[in-house]
Amino acid sequence: MDEHGIRGLAIASQDAHAAFGGVVPEIAAREHIRSLDAMVRHAMREAEVDHADISGVGVTAGPGLVGALLAGVNWAKAYAFARGLPLLGVHHMEGHLFGTALEHEGAHPPFIGLLVSGGHTLLLEARAWGRYRLLGGTRDDAAGEAFDKVARRLGLPYPGGPQIQRAAERSAAAAGGAAVGAAGRFRLPRPMLSRRDLPGDPAYYDMSFSGLKTALARVAEQLEEEGALADAVDDLAADFQEAVVDVLAEKTRRAVEQTGCRRVVLGGGVARNSRLREGLAERLGSSGELYAPSPRLATDNAAMIAAAARFRLARGERSPWSLNAEAALAFPGLA
Protein backbone atom coordinates (compact mmCIF):
# COMPACT_ATOMS: atom_id res chain seq x y z
CA MET A 1 0.00 0.00 0.00
CA ASP A 2 1.13 3.58 -0.69
CA GLU A 3 -0.45 7.02 -0.65
CA HIS A 4 -2.34 6.12 -3.83
CA GLY A 5 -4.20 3.18 -2.31
CA ILE A 6 -4.00 -0.60 -2.41
CA ARG A 7 -1.19 -2.02 -4.52
CA GLY A 8 -1.43 -5.65 -3.49
CA LEU A 9 -3.97 -7.61 -1.45
CA ALA A 10 -4.37 -11.33 -0.85
CA ILE A 11 -7.27 -12.82 1.09
CA ALA A 12 -7.51 -16.47 2.11
CA SER A 13 -10.88 -17.82 3.27
CA GLN A 14 -11.00 -20.78 5.63
CA ASP A 15 -13.80 -22.95 4.30
CA ALA A 16 -13.02 -25.78 6.73
CA HIS A 17 -15.08 -24.07 9.46
CA ALA A 18 -18.37 -24.46 7.58
CA ALA A 19 -18.56 -28.16 8.49
CA PHE A 20 -18.56 -27.23 12.19
CA GLY A 21 -21.15 -24.45 11.98
CA GLY A 22 -18.70 -21.84 13.24
CA VAL A 23 -15.04 -20.90 13.57
CA VAL A 24 -12.87 -23.53 15.29
CA PRO A 25 -9.99 -21.62 16.99
CA GLU A 26 -7.41 -24.40 16.61
CA ILE A 27 -8.13 -24.79 12.89
CA ALA A 28 -7.98 -21.01 12.40
CA ALA A 29 -4.57 -20.78 14.08
CA ARG A 30 -3.11 -23.68 12.10
CA GLU A 31 -4.40 -22.27 8.81
CA HIS A 32 -2.87 -18.88 9.62
CA ILE A 33 0.52 -20.48 10.22
CA ARG A 34 0.25 -22.62 7.10
CA SER A 35 -0.73 -19.80 4.74
CA LEU A 36 1.05 -16.65 5.97
CA ASP A 37 4.27 -16.99 3.95
CA ALA A 38 2.42 -17.74 0.73
CA MET A 39 -0.06 -14.92 1.25
CA VAL A 40 2.67 -12.33 1.84
CA ARG A 41 4.54 -13.48 -1.28
CA HIS A 42 1.33 -13.30 -3.30
CA ALA A 43 0.52 -9.76 -2.13
CA MET A 44 4.07 -8.56 -2.82
CA ARG A 45 4.01 -10.01 -6.34
CA GLU A 46 0.69 -8.32 -7.03
CA ALA A 47 2.08 -5.02 -5.72
CA GLU A 48 5.31 -5.49 -7.70
CA VAL A 49 7.51 -4.79 -4.67
CA ASP A 50 10.33 -6.65 -2.99
CA HIS A 51 11.52 -6.71 0.61
CA ALA A 52 13.67 -3.61 0.18
CA ASP A 53 10.56 -1.56 -0.62
CA ILE A 54 8.87 -2.32 2.71
CA SER A 55 9.22 0.53 5.23
CA GLY A 56 7.09 -0.74 8.11
CA VAL A 57 5.03 -3.68 9.32
CA GLY A 58 1.48 -3.52 10.64
CA VAL A 59 -0.29 -6.48 12.20
CA THR A 60 -3.60 -7.14 13.92
CA ALA A 61 -2.86 -7.42 17.65
CA GLY A 62 -6.49 -7.84 18.75
CA PRO A 63 -9.25 -8.29 19.53
CA GLY A 64 -10.10 -11.74 18.26
CA LEU A 65 -9.18 -15.41 18.60
CA VAL A 66 -5.87 -15.35 20.41
CA GLY A 67 -4.38 -18.35 18.60
CA ALA A 68 -4.89 -16.86 15.16
CA LEU A 69 -3.74 -13.45 16.41
CA LEU A 70 -0.55 -14.96 17.84
CA ALA A 71 0.28 -16.54 14.49
CA GLY A 72 0.14 -13.16 12.77
CA VAL A 73 1.84 -11.18 15.55
CA ASN A 74 4.78 -13.58 15.81
CA TRP A 75 5.25 -13.65 12.03
CA ALA A 76 5.19 -9.85 11.86
CA LYS A 77 7.60 -9.46 14.78
CA ALA A 78 10.06 -11.89 13.23
CA TYR A 79 9.89 -10.21 9.82
CA ALA A 80 10.22 -6.68 11.21
CA PHE A 81 13.08 -7.60 13.54
CA ALA A 82 15.00 -9.46 10.85
CA ARG A 83 14.77 -6.52 8.43
CA GLY A 84 15.13 -3.71 10.97
CA LEU A 85 11.67 -2.30 10.30
CA PRO A 86 9.29 -0.48 12.65
CA LEU A 87 6.42 -2.58 13.97
CA LEU A 88 2.89 -1.46 14.77
CA GLY A 89 0.14 -3.53 16.39
CA VAL A 90 -3.29 -2.50 15.07
CA HIS A 91 -6.73 -2.77 16.64
CA HIS A 92 -8.86 -4.93 14.38
CA MET A 93 -11.98 -2.74 14.60
CA GLU A 94 -10.13 0.53 14.02
CA GLY A 95 -8.82 -1.15 10.90
CA HIS A 96 -12.38 -1.51 9.61
CA LEU A 97 -12.83 2.27 9.74
CA PHE A 98 -9.71 2.75 7.64
CA GLY A 99 -10.88 0.03 5.25
CA THR A 100 -13.94 2.03 4.26
CA ALA A 101 -11.82 5.17 3.89
CA LEU A 102 -9.60 3.35 1.38
CA GLU A 103 -12.51 3.29 -1.07
CA HIS A 104 -14.29 6.56 -0.27
CA GLU A 105 -12.57 9.95 -0.10
CA GLY A 106 -15.52 11.28 1.89
CA ALA A 107 -15.14 8.67 4.65
CA HIS A 108 -12.89 10.81 6.80
CA PRO A 109 -13.40 12.38 10.25
CA PRO A 110 -15.49 13.76 11.67
CA PHE A 111 -17.96 10.92 11.24
CA ILE A 112 -20.20 8.48 13.09
CA GLY A 113 -18.77 4.99 12.83
CA LEU A 114 -20.95 1.89 12.94
CA LEU A 115 -18.80 -1.22 13.25
CA VAL A 116 -20.73 -4.46 12.90
CA SER A 117 -18.97 -7.82 12.81
CA GLY A 118 -19.19 -11.35 14.14
CA GLY A 119 -17.59 -10.38 17.43
CA HIS A 120 -18.32 -6.67 17.84
CA THR A 121 -21.04 -4.07 17.43
CA LEU A 122 -19.84 -0.53 18.17
CA LEU A 123 -21.25 2.94 17.58
CA LEU A 124 -18.71 5.73 17.94
CA GLU A 125 -17.94 9.31 17.01
CA ALA A 126 -14.65 9.80 15.20
CA ARG A 127 -13.51 13.37 15.83
CA ALA A 128 -10.21 12.76 14.05
CA TRP A 129 -8.23 9.68 13.08
CA GLY A 130 -7.04 8.24 16.36
CA ARG A 131 -9.51 10.29 18.46
CA TYR A 132 -12.80 8.54 19.15
CA ARG A 133 -15.75 8.74 21.54
CA LEU A 134 -17.63 5.52 22.21
CA LEU A 135 -21.38 6.16 22.06
CA GLY A 136 -22.71 2.66 22.50
CA GLY A 137 -22.32 -1.00 21.76
CA THR A 138 -23.97 -4.35 22.21
CA ARG A 139 -24.45 -5.57 25.75
CA ASP A 140 -24.43 -9.23 24.76
CA ASP A 141 -24.31 -10.86 21.31
CA ALA A 142 -22.72 -8.98 18.45
CA ALA A 143 -24.98 -8.58 15.43
CA GLY A 144 -22.89 -10.95 13.31
CA GLU A 145 -22.88 -13.56 16.06
CA ALA A 146 -26.67 -13.29 16.30
CA PHE A 147 -26.97 -13.83 12.53
CA ASP A 148 -24.87 -17.00 12.78
CA LYS A 149 -26.81 -18.40 15.74
CA VAL A 150 -30.18 -17.67 14.19
CA ALA A 151 -29.12 -19.25 10.90
CA ARG A 152 -28.07 -22.37 12.78
CA ARG A 153 -31.43 -22.48 14.58
CA LEU A 154 -33.22 -22.25 11.23
CA GLY A 155 -31.08 -24.99 9.70
CA LEU A 156 -29.18 -22.65 7.38
CA PRO A 157 -25.47 -23.18 6.64
CA TYR A 158 -22.55 -21.24 8.12
CA PRO A 159 -21.68 -18.39 7.77
CA GLY A 160 -25.14 -17.25 8.75
CA GLY A 161 -25.19 -13.64 7.58
CA PRO A 162 -25.25 -14.28 3.83
CA GLN A 163 -27.70 -17.16 4.31
CA ILE A 164 -30.12 -14.99 6.29
CA GLN A 165 -29.94 -12.31 3.60
CA ARG A 166 -30.64 -14.82 0.81
CA ALA A 167 -33.59 -16.24 2.75
CA ALA A 168 -34.95 -12.71 3.28
CA GLU A 169 -34.63 -12.03 -0.43
CA ARG A 170 -36.58 -15.21 -1.20
CA SER A 171 -39.27 -14.05 1.24
CA ALA A 172 -39.51 -10.71 -0.54
CA ALA A 173 -39.71 -12.38 -3.96
CA ALA A 174 -42.47 -14.67 -2.75
CA ALA A 175 -44.37 -11.62 -1.50
CA GLY A 176 -44.35 -10.19 -5.00
CA GLY A 177 -41.30 -7.99 -4.62
CA ALA A 178 -42.35 -6.27 -1.41
CA ALA A 179 -39.59 -4.72 0.64
CA VAL A 180 -37.57 -7.30 2.50
CA GLY A 181 -39.10 -7.87 5.92
CA ALA A 182 -41.95 -5.45 5.26
CA ALA A 183 -44.66 -7.97 6.09
CA GLY A 184 -43.45 -8.46 9.64
CA ARG A 185 -45.27 -11.77 9.79
CA PHE A 186 -43.85 -12.80 13.15
CA ARG A 187 -43.64 -9.38 14.86
CA LEU A 188 -40.22 -9.91 16.41
CA PRO A 189 -39.14 -7.37 19.06
CA ARG A 190 -36.69 -4.49 18.60
CA PRO A 191 -34.63 -4.80 21.82
CA MET A 192 -33.49 -1.61 23.56
CA LEU A 193 -35.38 0.50 21.04
CA SER A 194 -38.09 2.67 22.59
CA ARG A 195 -39.51 6.08 21.82
CA ARG A 196 -39.19 6.79 25.53
CA ASP A 197 -35.37 6.64 25.33
CA LEU A 198 -33.75 10.02 25.87
CA PRO A 199 -30.22 11.29 25.19
CA GLY A 200 -28.17 10.49 28.25
CA ASP A 201 -30.10 7.30 29.02
CA PRO A 202 -27.81 4.23 29.09
CA ALA A 203 -30.03 2.55 26.49
CA TYR A 204 -30.10 5.47 24.05
CA TYR A 205 -27.20 4.14 21.97
CA ASP A 206 -26.61 0.66 23.42
CA MET A 207 -27.90 -2.48 21.71
CA SER A 208 -28.83 -6.04 22.65
CA PHE A 209 -29.51 -8.97 20.36
CA SER A 210 -29.73 -11.86 22.80
CA GLY A 211 -33.43 -11.27 23.51
CA LEU A 212 -34.23 -11.03 19.81
CA LYS A 213 -32.44 -14.33 19.24
CA THR A 214 -34.46 -15.91 22.07
CA ALA A 215 -37.73 -14.55 20.70
CA LEU A 216 -36.99 -16.07 17.31
CA ALA A 217 -36.08 -19.41 18.93
CA ARG A 218 -39.47 -19.51 20.67
CA VAL A 219 -41.31 -18.83 17.43
CA ALA A 220 -39.25 -21.50 15.67
CA GLU A 221 -40.03 -24.01 18.44
CA GLN A 222 -43.75 -23.37 18.11
CA LEU A 223 -43.60 -23.71 14.34
CA GLU A 224 -41.69 -26.99 14.70
CA GLU A 225 -44.39 -28.36 16.96
CA GLU A 226 -46.93 -27.46 14.28
CA GLY A 227 -44.78 -28.98 11.53
CA ALA A 228 -44.65 -25.59 9.81
CA LEU A 229 -41.07 -24.40 10.34
CA ALA A 230 -39.66 -25.52 6.99
CA ASP A 231 -42.20 -23.41 5.11
CA ALA A 232 -41.65 -20.39 7.37
CA VAL A 233 -37.82 -20.22 7.39
CA ASP A 234 -37.55 -17.49 4.76
CA ASP A 235 -40.17 -15.25 6.36
CA LEU A 236 -38.72 -15.75 9.82
CA ALA A 237 -35.22 -14.95 8.55
CA ALA A 238 -36.56 -11.80 6.86
CA ASP A 239 -38.25 -10.61 10.03
CA PHE A 240 -35.12 -11.26 12.08
CA GLN A 241 -32.94 -9.36 9.61
CA GLU A 242 -35.35 -6.43 9.56
CA ALA A 243 -35.37 -6.27 13.37
CA VAL A 244 -31.56 -6.09 13.49
CA VAL A 245 -31.50 -3.46 10.74
CA ASP A 246 -34.13 -1.37 12.52
CA VAL A 247 -32.11 -1.31 15.74
CA LEU A 248 -28.79 -0.51 14.06
CA ALA A 249 -30.28 2.14 11.76
CA GLU A 250 -32.21 3.94 14.49
CA LYS A 251 -29.28 3.99 16.91
CA THR A 252 -27.13 5.44 14.13
CA ARG A 253 -29.76 8.05 13.26
CA ARG A 254 -29.84 9.11 16.89
CA ALA A 255 -26.07 9.57 16.86
CA VAL A 256 -26.25 11.73 13.73
CA GLU A 257 -29.02 13.84 15.22
CA GLN A 258 -27.38 14.33 18.61
CA THR A 259 -23.82 15.01 17.41
CA GLY A 260 -24.69 17.00 14.29
CA CYS A 261 -22.19 14.86 12.39
CA ARG A 262 -23.71 13.94 9.01
CA ARG A 263 -21.13 11.44 7.80
CA VAL A 264 -21.68 7.79 8.68
CA VAL A 265 -18.94 5.23 8.05
CA LEU A 266 -20.00 1.58 8.07
CA GLY A 267 -17.46 -1.17 8.66
CA GLY A 268 -17.15 -4.84 9.58
CA GLY A 269 -18.25 -8.10 8.01
CA VAL A 270 -21.97 -7.39 8.46
CA ALA A 271 -21.48 -4.28 6.29
CA ARG A 272 -21.79 -6.71 3.37
CA ASN A 273 -25.50 -7.02 4.15
CA SER A 274 -27.33 -5.05 1.47
CA ARG A 275 -30.47 -4.61 3.58
CA LEU A 276 -28.40 -3.00 6.35
CA ARG A 277 -26.98 -0.49 3.87
CA GLU A 278 -30.47 0.19 2.48
CA GLY A 279 -31.97 0.53 5.95
CA LEU A 280 -29.30 2.98 7.07
CA ALA A 281 -29.75 5.08 3.93
CA GLU A 282 -33.53 5.11 4.42
CA ARG A 283 -33.32 6.07 8.09
CA LEU A 284 -30.69 8.77 7.55
CA GLY A 285 -32.47 10.27 4.55
CA SER A 286 -31.10 13.61 3.46
CA SER A 287 -29.66 14.25 6.93
CA GLY A 288 -26.76 11.86 6.50
CA GLU A 289 -24.04 10.67 4.14
CA LEU A 290 -23.44 6.93 4.24
CA TYR A 291 -20.11 5.36 3.27
CA ALA A 292 -19.97 1.56 3.12
CA PRO A 293 -17.10 -0.72 2.08
CA SER A 294 -17.19 -3.12 -0.83
CA PRO A 295 -17.56 -6.80 0.10
CA ARG A 296 -13.80 -7.27 -0.38
CA LEU A 297 -12.95 -4.69 2.26
CA ALA A 298 -15.91 -5.37 4.56
CA THR A 299 -14.56 -8.74 5.58
CA ASP A 300 -11.27 -8.98 7.49
CA ASN A 301 -8.36 -8.03 5.27
CA ALA A 302 -4.77 -6.84 5.43
CA ALA A 303 -5.33 -3.61 3.49
CA MET A 304 -7.36 -2.03 6.28
CA ILE A 305 -4.72 -3.02 8.85
CA ALA A 306 -1.98 -1.58 6.64
CA ALA A 307 -3.90 1.70 6.32
CA ALA A 308 -4.31 2.03 10.09
CA ALA A 309 -0.65 1.10 10.65
CA ARG A 310 0.53 3.62 8.04
CA PHE A 311 -1.37 6.39 9.83
CA ARG A 312 0.06 5.56 13.24
CA LEU A 313 3.58 4.89 12.00
CA ALA A 314 3.56 8.31 10.30
CA ARG A 315 2.80 9.82 13.71
CA GLY A 316 5.90 8.19 15.12
CA GLU A 317 4.11 5.41 16.97
CA ARG A 318 5.90 2.09 17.39
CA SER A 319 5.08 -1.18 19.13
CA PRO A 320 7.76 -2.80 21.31
CA TRP A 321 9.23 -6.19 20.47
CA SER A 322 7.26 -7.47 23.46
CA LEU A 323 4.04 -6.86 21.48
CA ASN A 324 1.57 -9.61 22.25
CA ALA A 325 -1.84 -10.66 20.97
CA GLU A 326 -4.76 -9.56 23.13
CA ALA A 327 -8.14 -11.23 22.71
CA ALA A 328 -9.90 -8.25 24.30
CA LEU A 329 -7.68 -5.38 23.17
CA ALA A 330 -9.13 -1.99 24.11
CA PHE A 331 -10.14 0.35 21.27
CA PRO A 332 -7.37 2.96 20.89
CA GLY A 333 -7.83 6.69 21.22
CA LEU A 334 -11.15 6.66 23.09
CA ALA A 335 -11.88 9.95 24.84
XYZ file of C-alpha atoms in Angstrom, residues 8-282:
275
model
C -1.432 -5.650 -3.489
C -3.967 -7.606 -1.452
C -4.370 -11.330 -0.848
C -7.273 -12.820 1.094
C -7.513 -16.472 2.111
C -10.875 -17.819 3.265
C -11.002 -20.779 5.633
C -13.803 -22.953 4.297
C -13.018 -25.783 6.732
C -15.083 -24.069 9.457
C -18.365 -24.465 7.584
C -18.561 -28.165 8.489
C -18.565 -27.233 12.188
C -21.150 -24.451 11.981
C -18.700 -21.843 13.239
C -15.043 -20.902 13.567
C -12.873 -23.526 15.290
C -9.993 -21.618 16.990
C -7.411 -24.400 16.608
C -8.128 -24.792 12.891
C -7.978 -21.007 12.395
C -4.575 -20.776 14.079
C -3.113 -23.683 12.099
C -4.401 -22.274 8.812
C -2.866 -18.878 9.623
C 0.524 -20.479 10.222
C 0.248 -22.616 7.101
C -0.731 -19.800 4.739
C 1.053 -16.649 5.973
C 4.272 -16.988 3.951
C 2.424 -17.739 0.728
C -0.061 -14.920 1.246
C 2.672 -12.333 1.838
C 4.544 -13.477 -1.282
C 1.326 -13.299 -3.302
C 0.515 -9.761 -2.127
C 4.070 -8.563 -2.819
C 4.010 -10.010 -6.340
C 0.694 -8.319 -7.031
C 2.077 -5.016 -5.718
C 5.310 -5.495 -7.702
C 7.512 -4.792 -4.674
C 10.329 -6.654 -2.986
C 11.519 -6.713 0.608
C 13.671 -3.613 0.176
C 10.561 -1.558 -0.619
C 8.874 -2.319 2.707
C 9.217 0.534 5.228
C 7.093 -0.742 8.114
C 5.033 -3.678 9.322
C 1.478 -3.517 10.640
C -0.286 -6.483 12.196
C -3.596 -7.140 13.920
C -2.861 -7.420 17.648
C -6.486 -7.840 18.753
C -9.249 -8.286 19.526
C -10.097 -11.743 18.258
C -9.179 -15.406 18.595
C -5.873 -15.350 20.408
C -4.380 -18.354 18.602
C -4.886 -16.859 15.157
C -3.743 -13.449 16.413
C -0.548 -14.956 17.841
C 0.276 -16.539 14.494
C 0.142 -13.156 12.768
C 1.841 -11.178 15.552
C 4.777 -13.578 15.812
C 5.246 -13.652 12.031
C 5.186 -9.846 11.860
C 7.604 -9.464 14.780
C 10.059 -11.894 13.228
C 9.890 -10.210 9.820
C 10.217 -6.677 11.208
C 13.076 -7.599 13.543
C 15.000 -9.461 10.848
C 14.773 -6.519 8.434
C 15.126 -3.711 10.974
C 11.668 -2.296 10.298
C 9.288 -0.477 12.650
C 6.419 -2.583 13.974
C 2.886 -1.455 14.773
C 0.141 -3.532 16.395
C -3.294 -2.501 15.069
C -6.732 -2.774 16.643
C -8.865 -4.933 14.378
C -11.981 -2.741 14.602
C -10.128 0.531 14.020
C -8.817 -1.145 10.896
C -12.381 -1.514 9.607
C -12.829 2.272 9.741
C -9.708 2.746 7.638
C -10.883 0.030 5.251
C -13.942 2.031 4.258
C -11.822 5.172 3.886
C -9.604 3.354 1.377
C -12.514 3.293 -1.067
C -14.287 6.565 -0.272
C -12.575 9.948 -0.100
C -15.522 11.284 1.889
C -15.142 8.672 4.648
C -12.889 10.814 6.798
C -13.403 12.378 10.252
C -15.486 13.756 11.666
C -17.958 10.916 11.244
C -20.201 8.481 13.086
C -18.768 4.992 12.834
C -20.952 1.889 12.936
C -18.796 -1.216 13.246
C -20.726 -4.464 12.901
C -18.969 -7.823 12.811
C -19.189 -11.346 14.142
C -17.587 -10.377 17.426
C -18.322 -6.672 17.838
C -21.037 -4.072 17.425
C -19.844 -0.529 18.170
C -21.253 2.942 17.579
C -18.712 5.731 17.941
C -17.937 9.311 17.012
C -14.646 9.804 15.195
C -13.514 13.367 15.831
C -10.210 12.755 14.046
C -8.234 9.685 13.079
C -7.038 8.243 16.359
C -9.515 10.294 18.460
C -12.803 8.542 19.152
C -15.754 8.745 21.541
C -17.631 5.518 22.211
C -21.380 6.162 22.056
C -22.708 2.662 22.501
C -22.324 -1.002 21.758
C -23.966 -4.354 22.206
C -24.450 -5.565 25.748
C -24.430 -9.226 24.762
C -24.307 -10.860 21.313
C -22.722 -8.981 18.451
C -24.979 -8.584 15.429
C -22.892 -10.949 13.305
C -22.882 -13.555 16.058
C -26.674 -13.293 16.296
C -26.971 -13.832 12.525
C -24.868 -16.997 12.778
C -26.810 -18.399 15.742
C -30.185 -17.672 14.193
C -29.117 -19.246 10.900
C -28.065 -22.375 12.779
C -31.429 -22.484 14.584
C -33.216 -22.246 11.233
C -31.080 -24.992 9.699
C -29.184 -22.651 7.383
C -25.472 -23.177 6.639
C -22.549 -21.243 8.118
C -21.680 -18.390 7.765
C -25.138 -17.246 8.753
C -25.189 -13.640 7.581
C -25.254 -14.278 3.826
C -27.699 -17.158 4.311
C -30.123 -14.989 6.293
C -29.942 -12.309 3.597
C -30.639 -14.822 0.814
C -33.588 -16.240 2.748
C -34.954 -12.713 3.279
C -34.628 -12.029 -0.435
C -36.576 -15.211 -1.200
C -39.266 -14.053 1.241
C -39.511 -10.710 -0.543
C -39.707 -12.377 -3.964
C -42.470 -14.675 -2.748
C -44.368 -11.621 -1.499
C -44.354 -10.186 -5.005
C -41.295 -7.994 -4.616
C -42.347 -6.268 -1.412
C -39.593 -4.716 0.636
C -37.569 -7.304 2.504
C -39.099 -7.866 5.919
C -41.953 -5.447 5.263
C -44.664 -7.971 6.094
C -43.450 -8.463 9.640
C -45.272 -11.771 9.792
C -43.849 -12.799 13.153
C -43.643 -9.380 14.860
C -40.219 -9.909 16.411
C -39.136 -7.368 19.056
C -36.685 -4.495 18.602
C -34.629 -4.798 21.819
C -33.493 -1.607 23.560
C -35.380 0.502 21.045
C -38.092 2.673 22.588
C -39.505 6.084 21.821
C -39.194 6.790 25.535
C -35.372 6.636 25.327
C -33.753 10.020 25.875
C -30.224 11.287 25.187
C -28.167 10.492 28.247
C -30.098 7.303 29.017
C -27.808 4.234 29.092
C -30.030 2.554 26.492
C -30.103 5.474 24.054
C -27.199 4.137 21.967
C -26.606 0.655 23.417
C -27.895 -2.484 21.710
C -28.832 -6.036 22.654
C -29.505 -8.971 20.357
C -29.733 -11.860 22.803
C -33.430 -11.266 23.509
C -34.226 -11.029 19.812
C -32.444 -14.327 19.241
C -34.455 -15.913 22.071
C -37.733 -14.547 20.701
C -36.987 -16.071 17.314
C -36.085 -19.414 18.927
C -39.469 -19.508 20.671
C -41.305 -18.830 17.427
C -39.245 -21.500 15.670
C -40.029 -24.010 18.436
C -43.749 -23.367 18.106
C -43.596 -23.715 14.337
C -41.689 -26.988 14.697
C -44.394 -28.361 16.965
C -46.928 -27.455 14.285
C -44.780 -28.977 11.531
C -44.653 -25.592 9.810
C -41.073 -24.403 10.344
C -39.658 -25.523 6.989
C -42.199 -23.406 5.107
C -41.646 -20.390 7.367
C -37.819 -20.216 7.391
C -37.547 -17.493 4.756
C -40.167 -15.246 6.356
C -38.716 -15.747 9.821
C -35.219 -14.945 8.553
C -36.557 -11.801 6.859
C -38.251 -10.610 10.027
C -35.122 -11.256 12.080
C -32.935 -9.361 9.614
C -35.354 -6.431 9.564
C -35.375 -6.271 13.370
C -31.564 -6.093 13.485
C -31.497 -3.463 10.741
C -34.133 -1.370 12.525
C -32.110 -1.306 15.743
C -28.794 -0.507 14.060
C -30.276 2.144 11.765
C -32.210 3.940 14.492
C -29.281 3.995 16.907
C -27.128 5.436 14.133
C -29.756 8.046 13.260
C -29.841 9.113 16.887
C -26.066 9.567 16.859
C -26.248 11.733 13.729
C -29.017 13.844 15.221
C -27.381 14.333 18.614
C -23.818 15.007 17.412
C -24.691 17.004 14.291
C -22.191 14.858 12.392
C -23.708 13.941 9.005
C -21.134 11.437 7.801
C -21.676 7.790 8.682
C -18.944 5.230 8.047
C -20.000 1.580 8.074
C -17.464 -1.174 8.655
C -17.152 -4.838 9.579
C -18.247 -8.096 8.011
C -21.966 -7.388 8.465
C -21.477 -4.284 6.294
C -21.792 -6.708 3.370
C -25.500 -7.024 4.153
C -27.327 -5.047 1.469
C -30.475 -4.614 3.582
C -28.398 -2.995 6.352
C -26.982 -0.486 3.874
C -30.469 0.192 2.484
C -31.971 0.533 5.954
C -29.296 2.978 7.066
C -29.746 5.077 3.932
C -33.526 5.112 4.424
